Coordinates of C-alpha atoms and ligand atoms in Angstrom, one line a residue:
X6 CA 2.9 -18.5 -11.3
X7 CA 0.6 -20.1 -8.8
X8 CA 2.0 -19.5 -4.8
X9 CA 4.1 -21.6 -3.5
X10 CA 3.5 -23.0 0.2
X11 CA 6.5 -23.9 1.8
X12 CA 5.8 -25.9 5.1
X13 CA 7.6 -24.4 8.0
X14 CA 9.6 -26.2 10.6
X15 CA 7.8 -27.8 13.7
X16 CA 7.3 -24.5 16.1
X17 CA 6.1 -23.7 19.7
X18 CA 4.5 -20.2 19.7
X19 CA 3.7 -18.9 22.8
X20 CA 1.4 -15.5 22.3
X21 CA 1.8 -13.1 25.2
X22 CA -1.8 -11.0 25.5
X23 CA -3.8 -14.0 23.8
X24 CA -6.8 -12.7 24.4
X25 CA -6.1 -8.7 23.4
X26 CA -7.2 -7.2 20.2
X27 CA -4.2 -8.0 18.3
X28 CA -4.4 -11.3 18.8
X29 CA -7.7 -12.2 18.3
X30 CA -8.0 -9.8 15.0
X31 CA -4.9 -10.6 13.3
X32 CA -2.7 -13.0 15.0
X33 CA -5.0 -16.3 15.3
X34 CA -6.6 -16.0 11.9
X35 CA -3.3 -15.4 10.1
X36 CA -2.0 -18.7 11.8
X37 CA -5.3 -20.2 10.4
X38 CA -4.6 -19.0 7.0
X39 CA -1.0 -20.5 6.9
X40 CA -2.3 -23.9 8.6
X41 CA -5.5 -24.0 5.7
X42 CA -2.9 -23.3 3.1
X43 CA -0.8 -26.1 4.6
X44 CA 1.9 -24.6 5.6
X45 CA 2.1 -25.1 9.4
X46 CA 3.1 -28.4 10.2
X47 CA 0.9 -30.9 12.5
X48 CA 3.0 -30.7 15.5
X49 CA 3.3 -27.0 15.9
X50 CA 2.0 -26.1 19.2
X51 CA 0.3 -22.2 19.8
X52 CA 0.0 -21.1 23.1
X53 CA -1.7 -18.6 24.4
X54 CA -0.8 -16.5 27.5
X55 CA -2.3 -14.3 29.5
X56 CA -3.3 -13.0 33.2
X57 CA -6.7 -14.2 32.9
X58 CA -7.8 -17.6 34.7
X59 CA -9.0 -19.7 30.9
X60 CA -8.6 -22.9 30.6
X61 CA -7.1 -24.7 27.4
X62 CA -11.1 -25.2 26.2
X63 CA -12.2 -21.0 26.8
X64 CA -9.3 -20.3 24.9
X65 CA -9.9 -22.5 21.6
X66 CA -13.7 -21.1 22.3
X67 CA -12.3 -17.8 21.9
X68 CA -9.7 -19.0 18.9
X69 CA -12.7 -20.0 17.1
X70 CA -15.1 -16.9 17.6
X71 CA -12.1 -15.1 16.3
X72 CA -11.7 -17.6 13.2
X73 CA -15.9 -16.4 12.7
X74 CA -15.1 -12.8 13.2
X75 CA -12.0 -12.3 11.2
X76 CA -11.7 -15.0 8.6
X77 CA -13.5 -14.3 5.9
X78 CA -16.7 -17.1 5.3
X79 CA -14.6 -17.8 2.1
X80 CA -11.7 -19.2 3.6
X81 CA -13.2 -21.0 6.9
X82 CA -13.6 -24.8 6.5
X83 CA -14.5 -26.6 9.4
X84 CA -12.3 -29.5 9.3
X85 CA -9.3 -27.2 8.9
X86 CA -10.7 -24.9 11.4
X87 CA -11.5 -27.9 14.0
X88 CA -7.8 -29.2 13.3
X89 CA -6.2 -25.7 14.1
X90 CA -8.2 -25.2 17.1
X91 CA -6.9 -28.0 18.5
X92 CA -3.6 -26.7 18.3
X93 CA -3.8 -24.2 20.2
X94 CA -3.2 -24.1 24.4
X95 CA -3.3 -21.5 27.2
X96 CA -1.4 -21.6 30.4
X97 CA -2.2 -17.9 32.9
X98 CA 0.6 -15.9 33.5
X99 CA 1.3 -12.0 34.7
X100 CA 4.7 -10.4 34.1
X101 CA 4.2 -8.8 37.3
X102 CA 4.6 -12.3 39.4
X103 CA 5.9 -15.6 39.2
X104 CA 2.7 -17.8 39.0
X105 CA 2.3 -19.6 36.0
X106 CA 6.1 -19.1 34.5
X107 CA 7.1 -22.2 35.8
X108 CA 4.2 -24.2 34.4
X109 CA 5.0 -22.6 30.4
X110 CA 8.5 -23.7 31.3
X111 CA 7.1 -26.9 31.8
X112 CA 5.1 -27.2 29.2
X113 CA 7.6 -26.1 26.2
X114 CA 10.1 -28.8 27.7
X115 CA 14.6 -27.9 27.4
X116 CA 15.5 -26.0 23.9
X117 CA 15.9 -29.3 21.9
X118 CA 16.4 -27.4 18.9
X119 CA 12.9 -27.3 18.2
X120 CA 12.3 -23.6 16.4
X121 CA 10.4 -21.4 19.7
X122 CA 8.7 -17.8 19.4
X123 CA 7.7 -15.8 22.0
X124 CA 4.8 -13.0 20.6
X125 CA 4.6 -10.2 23.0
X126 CA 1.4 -9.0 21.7
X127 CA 0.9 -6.4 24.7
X128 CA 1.1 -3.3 25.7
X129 CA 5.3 -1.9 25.3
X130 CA 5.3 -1.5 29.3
X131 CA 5.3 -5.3 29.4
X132 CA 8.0 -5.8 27.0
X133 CA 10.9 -5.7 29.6
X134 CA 8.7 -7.6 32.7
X135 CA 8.0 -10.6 30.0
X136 CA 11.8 -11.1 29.0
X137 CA 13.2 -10.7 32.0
X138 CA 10.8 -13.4 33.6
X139 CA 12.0 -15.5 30.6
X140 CA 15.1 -15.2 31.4
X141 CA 14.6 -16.3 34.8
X142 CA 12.6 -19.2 34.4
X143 CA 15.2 -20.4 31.6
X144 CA 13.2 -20.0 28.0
X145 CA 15.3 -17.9 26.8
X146 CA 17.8 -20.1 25.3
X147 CA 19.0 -21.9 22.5
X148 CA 17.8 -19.7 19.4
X149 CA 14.2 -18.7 20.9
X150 CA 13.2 -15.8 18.9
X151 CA 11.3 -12.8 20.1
X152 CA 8.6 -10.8 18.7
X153 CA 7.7 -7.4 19.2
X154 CA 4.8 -5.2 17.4
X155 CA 5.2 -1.0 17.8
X156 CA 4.9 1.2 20.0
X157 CA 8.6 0.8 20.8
X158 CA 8.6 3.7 22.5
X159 CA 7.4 7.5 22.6
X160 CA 10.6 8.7 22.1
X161 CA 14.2 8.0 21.6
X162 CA 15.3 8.2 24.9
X163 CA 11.9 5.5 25.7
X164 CA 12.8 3.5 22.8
X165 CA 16.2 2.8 24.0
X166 CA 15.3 2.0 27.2
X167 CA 12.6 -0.6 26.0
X168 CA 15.5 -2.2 23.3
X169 CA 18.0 -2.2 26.5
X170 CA 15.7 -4.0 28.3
X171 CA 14.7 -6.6 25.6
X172 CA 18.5 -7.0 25.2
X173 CA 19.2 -8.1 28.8
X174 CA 17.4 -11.7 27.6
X175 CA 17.9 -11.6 23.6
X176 CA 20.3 -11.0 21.3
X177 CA 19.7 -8.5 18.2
X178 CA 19.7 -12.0 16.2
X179 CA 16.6 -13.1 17.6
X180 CA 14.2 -10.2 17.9
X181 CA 11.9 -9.8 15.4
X182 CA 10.3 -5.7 15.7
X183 CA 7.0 -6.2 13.6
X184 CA 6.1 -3.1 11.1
X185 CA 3.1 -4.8 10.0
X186 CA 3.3 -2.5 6.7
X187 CA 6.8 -4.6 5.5
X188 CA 4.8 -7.5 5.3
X189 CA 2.0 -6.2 3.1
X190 CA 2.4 -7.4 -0.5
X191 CA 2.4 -4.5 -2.7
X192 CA 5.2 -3.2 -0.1
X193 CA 7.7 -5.8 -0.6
X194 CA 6.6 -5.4 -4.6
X195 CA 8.6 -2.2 -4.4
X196 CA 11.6 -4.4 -4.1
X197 CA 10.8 -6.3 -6.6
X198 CA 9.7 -3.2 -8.9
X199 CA 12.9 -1.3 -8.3
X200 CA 15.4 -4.4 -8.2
X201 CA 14.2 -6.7 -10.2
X202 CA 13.7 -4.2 -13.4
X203 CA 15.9 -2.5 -15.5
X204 CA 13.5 0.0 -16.5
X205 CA 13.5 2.0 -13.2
X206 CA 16.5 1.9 -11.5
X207 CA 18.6 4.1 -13.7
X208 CA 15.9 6.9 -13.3
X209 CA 15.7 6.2 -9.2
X210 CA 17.1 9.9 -8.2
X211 CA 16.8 13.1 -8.7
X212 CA 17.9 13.9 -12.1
X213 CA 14.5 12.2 -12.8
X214 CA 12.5 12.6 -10.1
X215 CA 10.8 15.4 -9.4
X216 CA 9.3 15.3 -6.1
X217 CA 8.3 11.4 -4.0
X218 CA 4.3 11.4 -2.0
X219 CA 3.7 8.6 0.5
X220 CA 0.0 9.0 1.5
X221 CA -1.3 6.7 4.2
X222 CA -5.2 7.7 4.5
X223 CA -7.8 5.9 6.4
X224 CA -11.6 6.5 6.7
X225 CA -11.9 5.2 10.6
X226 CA -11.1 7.0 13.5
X227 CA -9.8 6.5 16.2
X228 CA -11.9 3.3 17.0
X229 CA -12.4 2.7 21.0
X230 CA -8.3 3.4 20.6
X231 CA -9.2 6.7 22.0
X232 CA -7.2 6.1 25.1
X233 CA -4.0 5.0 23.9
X234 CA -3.9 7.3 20.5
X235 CA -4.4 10.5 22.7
X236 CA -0.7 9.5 24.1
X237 CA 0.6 8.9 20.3
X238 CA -0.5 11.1 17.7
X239 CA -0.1 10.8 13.8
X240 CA 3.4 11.3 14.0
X241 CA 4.4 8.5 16.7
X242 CA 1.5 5.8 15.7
X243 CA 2.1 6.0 11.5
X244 CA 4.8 7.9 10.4
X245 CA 7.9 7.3 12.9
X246 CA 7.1 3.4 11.8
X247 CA 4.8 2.6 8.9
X248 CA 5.7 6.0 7.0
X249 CA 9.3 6.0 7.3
X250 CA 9.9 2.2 6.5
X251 CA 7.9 3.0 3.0
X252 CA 9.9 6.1 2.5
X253 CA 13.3 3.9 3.2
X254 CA 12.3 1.2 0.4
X255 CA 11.6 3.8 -1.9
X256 CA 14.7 5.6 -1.2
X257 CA 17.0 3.2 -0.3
X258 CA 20.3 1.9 -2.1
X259 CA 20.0 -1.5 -4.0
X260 CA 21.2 -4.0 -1.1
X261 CA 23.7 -6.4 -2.0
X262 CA 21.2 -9.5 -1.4
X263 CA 17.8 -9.2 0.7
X264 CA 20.1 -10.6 3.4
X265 CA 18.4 -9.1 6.5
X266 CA 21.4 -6.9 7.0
X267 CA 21.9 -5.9 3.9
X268 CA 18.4 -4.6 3.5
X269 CA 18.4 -2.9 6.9
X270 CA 21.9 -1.2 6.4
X271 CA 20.5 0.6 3.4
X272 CA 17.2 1.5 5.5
X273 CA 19.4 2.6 8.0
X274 CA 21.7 4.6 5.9
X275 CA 18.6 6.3 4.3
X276 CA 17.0 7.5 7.9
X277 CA 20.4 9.2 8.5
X278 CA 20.5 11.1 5.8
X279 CA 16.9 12.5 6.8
X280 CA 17.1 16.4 7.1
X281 CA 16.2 18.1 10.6
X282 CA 13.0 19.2 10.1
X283 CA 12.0 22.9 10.7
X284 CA 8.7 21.6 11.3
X285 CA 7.1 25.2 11.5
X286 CA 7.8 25.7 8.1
X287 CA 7.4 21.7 7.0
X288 CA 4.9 20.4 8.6
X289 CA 0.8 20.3 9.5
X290 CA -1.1 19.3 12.0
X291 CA -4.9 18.4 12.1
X292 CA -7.4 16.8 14.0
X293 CA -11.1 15.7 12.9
X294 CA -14.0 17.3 13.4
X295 CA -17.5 16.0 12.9
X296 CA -18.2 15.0 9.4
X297 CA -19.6 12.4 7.3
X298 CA -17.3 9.4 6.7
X299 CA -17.9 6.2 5.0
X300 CA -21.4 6.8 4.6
X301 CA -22.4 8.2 7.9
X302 CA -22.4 11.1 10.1
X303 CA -19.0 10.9 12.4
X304 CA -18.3 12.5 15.6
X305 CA -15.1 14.9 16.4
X306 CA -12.1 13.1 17.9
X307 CA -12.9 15.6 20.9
X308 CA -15.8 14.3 21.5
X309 CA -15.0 10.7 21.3
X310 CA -12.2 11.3 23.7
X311 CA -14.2 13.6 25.9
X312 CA -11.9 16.1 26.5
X313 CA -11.9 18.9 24.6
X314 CA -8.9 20.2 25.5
X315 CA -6.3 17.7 23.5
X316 CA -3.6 18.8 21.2
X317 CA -3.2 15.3 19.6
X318 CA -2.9 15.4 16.1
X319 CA -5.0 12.6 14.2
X320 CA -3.3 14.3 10.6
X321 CA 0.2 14.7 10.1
X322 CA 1.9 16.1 6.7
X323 CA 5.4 16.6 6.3
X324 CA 7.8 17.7 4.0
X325 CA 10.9 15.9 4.0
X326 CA 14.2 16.0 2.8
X327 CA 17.0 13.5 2.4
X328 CA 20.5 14.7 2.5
X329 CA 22.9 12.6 -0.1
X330 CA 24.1 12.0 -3.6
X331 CA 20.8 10.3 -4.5
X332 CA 17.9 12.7 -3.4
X333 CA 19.4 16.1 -2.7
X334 CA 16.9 18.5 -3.4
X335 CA 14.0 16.1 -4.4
X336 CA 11.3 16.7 -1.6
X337 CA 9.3 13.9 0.0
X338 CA 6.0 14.7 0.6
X339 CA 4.5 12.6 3.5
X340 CA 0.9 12.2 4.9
X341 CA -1.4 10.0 7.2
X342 CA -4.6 10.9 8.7
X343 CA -8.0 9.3 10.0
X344 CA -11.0 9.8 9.1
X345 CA -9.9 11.4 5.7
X346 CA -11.8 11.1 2.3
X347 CA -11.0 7.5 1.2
X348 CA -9.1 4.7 2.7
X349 CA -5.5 4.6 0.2
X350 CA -2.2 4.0 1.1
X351 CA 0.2 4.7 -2.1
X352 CA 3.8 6.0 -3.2
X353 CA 3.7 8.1 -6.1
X354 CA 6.8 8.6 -7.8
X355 CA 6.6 12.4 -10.2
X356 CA 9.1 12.2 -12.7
X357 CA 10.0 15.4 -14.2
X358 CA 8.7 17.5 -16.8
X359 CA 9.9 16.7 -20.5
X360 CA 12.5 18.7 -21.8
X361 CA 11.3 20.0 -25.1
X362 CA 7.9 19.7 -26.5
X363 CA 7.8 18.9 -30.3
X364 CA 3.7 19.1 -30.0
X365 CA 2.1 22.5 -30.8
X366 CA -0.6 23.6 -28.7
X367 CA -3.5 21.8 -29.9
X368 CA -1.8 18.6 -28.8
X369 CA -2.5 20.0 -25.2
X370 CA -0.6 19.8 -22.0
X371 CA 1.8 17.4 -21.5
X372 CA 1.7 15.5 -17.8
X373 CA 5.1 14.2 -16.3
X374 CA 4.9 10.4 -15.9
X375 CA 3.9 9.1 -12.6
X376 CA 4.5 6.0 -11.0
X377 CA 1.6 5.1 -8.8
X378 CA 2.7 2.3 -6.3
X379 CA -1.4 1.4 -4.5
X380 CA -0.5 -0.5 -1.2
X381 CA -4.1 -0.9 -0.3
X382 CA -6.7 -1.3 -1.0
X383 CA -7.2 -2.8 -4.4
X384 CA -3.4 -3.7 -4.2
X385 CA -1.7 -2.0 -8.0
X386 CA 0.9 -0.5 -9.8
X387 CA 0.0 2.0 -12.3
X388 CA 2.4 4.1 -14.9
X389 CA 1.2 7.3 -16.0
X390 CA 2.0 7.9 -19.7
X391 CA 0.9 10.3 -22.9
X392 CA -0.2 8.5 -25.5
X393 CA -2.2 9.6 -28.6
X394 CA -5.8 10.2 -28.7
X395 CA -7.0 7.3 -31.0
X396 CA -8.1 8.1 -34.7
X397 CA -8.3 11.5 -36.5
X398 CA -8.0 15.3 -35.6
X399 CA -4.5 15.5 -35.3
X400 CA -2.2 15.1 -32.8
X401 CA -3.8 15.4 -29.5
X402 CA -2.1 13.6 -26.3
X403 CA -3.7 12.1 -23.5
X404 CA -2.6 11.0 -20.2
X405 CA -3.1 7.0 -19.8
X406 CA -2.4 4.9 -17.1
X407 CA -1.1 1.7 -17.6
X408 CA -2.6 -0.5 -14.6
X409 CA -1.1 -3.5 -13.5
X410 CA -3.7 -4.8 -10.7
X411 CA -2.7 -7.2 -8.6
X412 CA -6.2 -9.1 -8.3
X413 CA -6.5 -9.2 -11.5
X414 CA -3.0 -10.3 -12.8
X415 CA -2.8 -12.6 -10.3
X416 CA -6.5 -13.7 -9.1
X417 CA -5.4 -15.0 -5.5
X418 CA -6.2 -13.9 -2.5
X419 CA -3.7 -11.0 -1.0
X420 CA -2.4 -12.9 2.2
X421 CA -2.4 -10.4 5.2
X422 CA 0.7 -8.6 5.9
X423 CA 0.6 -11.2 9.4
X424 CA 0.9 -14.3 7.9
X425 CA 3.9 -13.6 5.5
X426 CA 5.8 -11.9 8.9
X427 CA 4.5 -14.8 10.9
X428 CA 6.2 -17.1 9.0
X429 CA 9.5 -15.4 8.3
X430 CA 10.1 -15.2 12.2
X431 CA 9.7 -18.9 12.1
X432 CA 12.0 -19.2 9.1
X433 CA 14.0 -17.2 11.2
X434 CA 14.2 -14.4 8.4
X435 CA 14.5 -10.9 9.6
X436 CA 14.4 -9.0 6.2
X437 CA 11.3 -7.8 6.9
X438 CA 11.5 -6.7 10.0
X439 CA 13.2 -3.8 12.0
X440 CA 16.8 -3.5 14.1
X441 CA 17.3 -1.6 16.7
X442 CA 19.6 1.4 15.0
X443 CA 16.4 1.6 12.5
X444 CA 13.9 2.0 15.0
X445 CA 16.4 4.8 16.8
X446 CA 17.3 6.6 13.8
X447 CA 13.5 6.7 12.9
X448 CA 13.2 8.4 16.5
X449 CA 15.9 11.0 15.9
X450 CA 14.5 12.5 13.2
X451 CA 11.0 12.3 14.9
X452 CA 11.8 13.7 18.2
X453 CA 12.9 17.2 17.3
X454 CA 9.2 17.5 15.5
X455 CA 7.8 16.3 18.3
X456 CA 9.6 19.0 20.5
X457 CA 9.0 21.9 18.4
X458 CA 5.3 21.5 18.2
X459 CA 4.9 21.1 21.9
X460 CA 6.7 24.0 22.2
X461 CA 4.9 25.9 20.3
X462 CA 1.3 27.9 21.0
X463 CA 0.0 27.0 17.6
X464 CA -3.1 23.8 18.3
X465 CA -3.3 21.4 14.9
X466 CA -5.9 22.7 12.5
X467 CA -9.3 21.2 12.7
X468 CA -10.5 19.5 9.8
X469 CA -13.8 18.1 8.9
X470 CA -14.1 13.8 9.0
X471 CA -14.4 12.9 5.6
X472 CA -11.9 15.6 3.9
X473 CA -8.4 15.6 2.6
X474 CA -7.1 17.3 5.8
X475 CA -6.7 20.7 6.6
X476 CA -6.1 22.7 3.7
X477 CA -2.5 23.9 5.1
X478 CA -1.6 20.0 3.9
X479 CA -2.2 21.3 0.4
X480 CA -0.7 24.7 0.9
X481 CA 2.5 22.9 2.1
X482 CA 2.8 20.9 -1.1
X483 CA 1.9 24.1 -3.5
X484 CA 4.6 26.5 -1.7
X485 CA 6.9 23.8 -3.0
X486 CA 5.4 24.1 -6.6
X487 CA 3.7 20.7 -6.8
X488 CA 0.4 19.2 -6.0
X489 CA -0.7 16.4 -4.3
X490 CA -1.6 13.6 -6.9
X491 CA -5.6 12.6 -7.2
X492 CA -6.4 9.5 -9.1
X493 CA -10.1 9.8 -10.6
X494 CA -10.7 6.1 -10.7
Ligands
BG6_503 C1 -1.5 0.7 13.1 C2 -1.9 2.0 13.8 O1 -0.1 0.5 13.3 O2 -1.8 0.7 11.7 C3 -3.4 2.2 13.5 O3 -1.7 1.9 15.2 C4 -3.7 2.2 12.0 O4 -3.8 3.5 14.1 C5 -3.2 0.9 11.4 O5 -5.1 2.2 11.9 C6 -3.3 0.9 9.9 O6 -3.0 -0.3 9.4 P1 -3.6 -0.9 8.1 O7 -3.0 -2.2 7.8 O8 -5.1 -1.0 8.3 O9 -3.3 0.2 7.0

């Protein structure tokens, strides 16, 4: 079935840090890839906001060297890219005064009704500043819809403060909390996989399952980030977000309807159920070392911060546990790290052993099927099965995956995770993104981890760039009896 663009409702979007990284990688040439495909109206206005002094013509200058950068030569056509240039606008403001509020009041004119989203594409200090001067200058009102991207918070008690202060101006109705990884497509295909089959569903728990592996592995490092990652860690920048949202799709209870609340009750529900850790016994830390990764000799993530004294853990591999009816006993292996062996982020899903083999030996061992859910890259699903070795010498079994690629099934382009969550916040659909009591439960559970290992003498493990991890991550899986899964392809 070929896509289906929808256009969108006329829209103001006003992006808070216009000229930061987030904006200029992801934000501007998603909205160019919606407006290409068609689906952003003529009249939809984006402006940009910021403390520096541009004018309306530096910042379509800088709109368009983004376009260059970040949209690949494929997809740029210059009419189209000339048109959404145009659309775009800047007015200079800082949270910290009142200088240039009263001008984007101005300029976006009484709520009329017209659909209006505020981006806070910042840094989290900001988030609080930016809505209350909202508030004050009156744009607030009348359904205006508020986005926010992670880190909310380093903590629970942070988070909370951050969500009180965003709910001073904006009702839970209206704020969008990004998780970028919601809005990849092979994410929201575990919805479909698990709800919209009958093949799965009755063997969704642990009379089947053996064991669940979410595995989040990139080649980069730490990227320039060094700064702002030294104050995160693994833990806080992939797993109390990114990580746990996969784990809560996998695990969750069919919802009623993808109504946004019915979705996020379930989430909610399964980040409750999430067992204390005893993260001395369930948990490793790393941090890279100098090594080769993608195709080059790498530094340490010491020596790119300069200070060889940090703790900060760039790995992070848990064991996990959730606590009802569903999943009692089934462990959930979890792991993220930079600079690791390959860039992959997949589920697997072990089902367990066979009863009763009516093979004899020759036919050799006999694999548990594996579903392999491949977020990125080269977007799949594949189904590990035994199967007959083809023609004579008896019976002999082979494992065989069954591979449903994406590119190839479908042969369009994968739309980044921004556009799709782009758009729902101007459809004014929250499915896909997080509520308040998610993004707190996620921090309970994380917070005790984060306390025990500052408590403790132990520093992460050093690994070197370009590895799986340190090899306590693979310990930590075989204490439990499993291993992690390798695909050779
Ligand atoms: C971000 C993290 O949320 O996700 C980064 O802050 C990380 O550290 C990135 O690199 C990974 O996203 P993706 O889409 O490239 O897998």
């Amino acid at each position: 079935m070929a896509a289906r663009v929808i256009m969108v409702e006329p829209f103001d979007l006003v992006v808070f840090g216009a000229t930061g990284d987030l904006s200029v990688r992801k934000l501007i040439p998603a909205l160019y890839q919606r407006w290409a495909a068609g689906q952003i109206p003529e009249d939809a206005r984006i402006i940009g906001v910021s403390r520096r002094k541009l004018s309306d013509d530096d910042f379509r200058a800088l709109g368009r060297d983004a376009l260059l950068k970040h949209v690949p030569e494929a997809d740029r056509d210059e009419a189209k890219m000339g048109s959404f240039i145009a659309r775009l606008s800047y007015i200079p403001a800082d949270a910290g005064e009142d200088a240039g509020w009263p001008d984007l009041a101005a300029s976006l004119g009484k709520p009329d009704g017209r659909i209006r989203v505020f981006y806070l594409a910042t840094a989290p200090e900001l988030f609080g500043p930016i809505c209350e001067k909202l508030g004050k200058f009156g744009m607030a009102e009348g359904g205006t819809r508020l986005v926010v991207e992670k880190p909310i918070g380093k903590s629970l008690a942070s988070a909370r403060a951050v969500n009180e202060a965003i709910g001073q101006v904006f009702g839970e109705d209206h704020v969008y909390r990004i998780d970028h990884y919601l809005g990849k497509e092979t994410v929201q295909n575990l919805m479909a996989l698990r709800f919209a089959n009958a093949l799965f569903e009755p063997l969704w728990n642990s009379a089947h399952i053996d064991n669940v592996q979410i595995t989040v592995a990139e080649t980069l490092g730490v990227e320039g980030r060094a700064g702002y990652y030294d104050t995160a860690g693994a833990l806080r920048d992939m797993v109390q977000n990114h990580i746990l949202q996969l784990l809560c799709l996998t695990a969750m209870e069919p919802p009623t309807s993808l109504a946004a609340d019915a979705v996020r009750d379930e989430k909610l529900k399964v980040l409750q159920a999430l067992v204390p850790m005893r993260a001395a016994e369930f948990s490793v830390r790393g941090q890279y070392r100098a090594g080769a990764s993608a195709g080059g000799p790498v530094a340490g993530y010491l020596e790119e911060l300069g200070n060889p004294a940090s703790r900060t853990e760039t790995f992070v591999a848990l064991r996990a546990e959730i606590a009802n009816w569903r999943w009692a006993g089934v462990p959930f292996f979890l792991r993220t790290g930079k600079r690791l062996a390959a860039r992959v982020s997949e589920i697997v899903v072990q089902f367990r052993a066979i009863p009763h083999s009516v093979f004899d030996a020759g036919a050799g061992a006999i694999a548990p099927n594996k579903l392999v859910v491949r977020v990125q890259p080269d977007e799949s699903v594949k189904l590990f099965v035994m199967l007959k070795d083809p023609g004579p010498g008896g019976m002999r079994l082979q494992e065989i995956a069954l591979n449903m690629s994406f590119a190839e099934a479908f042969g369009v382009r994968n739309p980044d995770a921004y556009e799709r969550l782009l758009m729902d916040v101007v459809r004014g659909n929250q499915t896909l993104f997080m509520r308040r009591d998610e993004v707190e439960a996620a921090w309970r559970w994380i917070d005790p981890i984060l306390e025990e290992w500052a408590a403790s003498s132990e520093a992460p493990k050093s690994y070197t760039s370009g590895t799986w991890g340190p090899s306590a991550a693979i310990a930590l899986v075989e204490r439990a009896g499993r291993t992690w899964h390798e695909d050779e392809d």
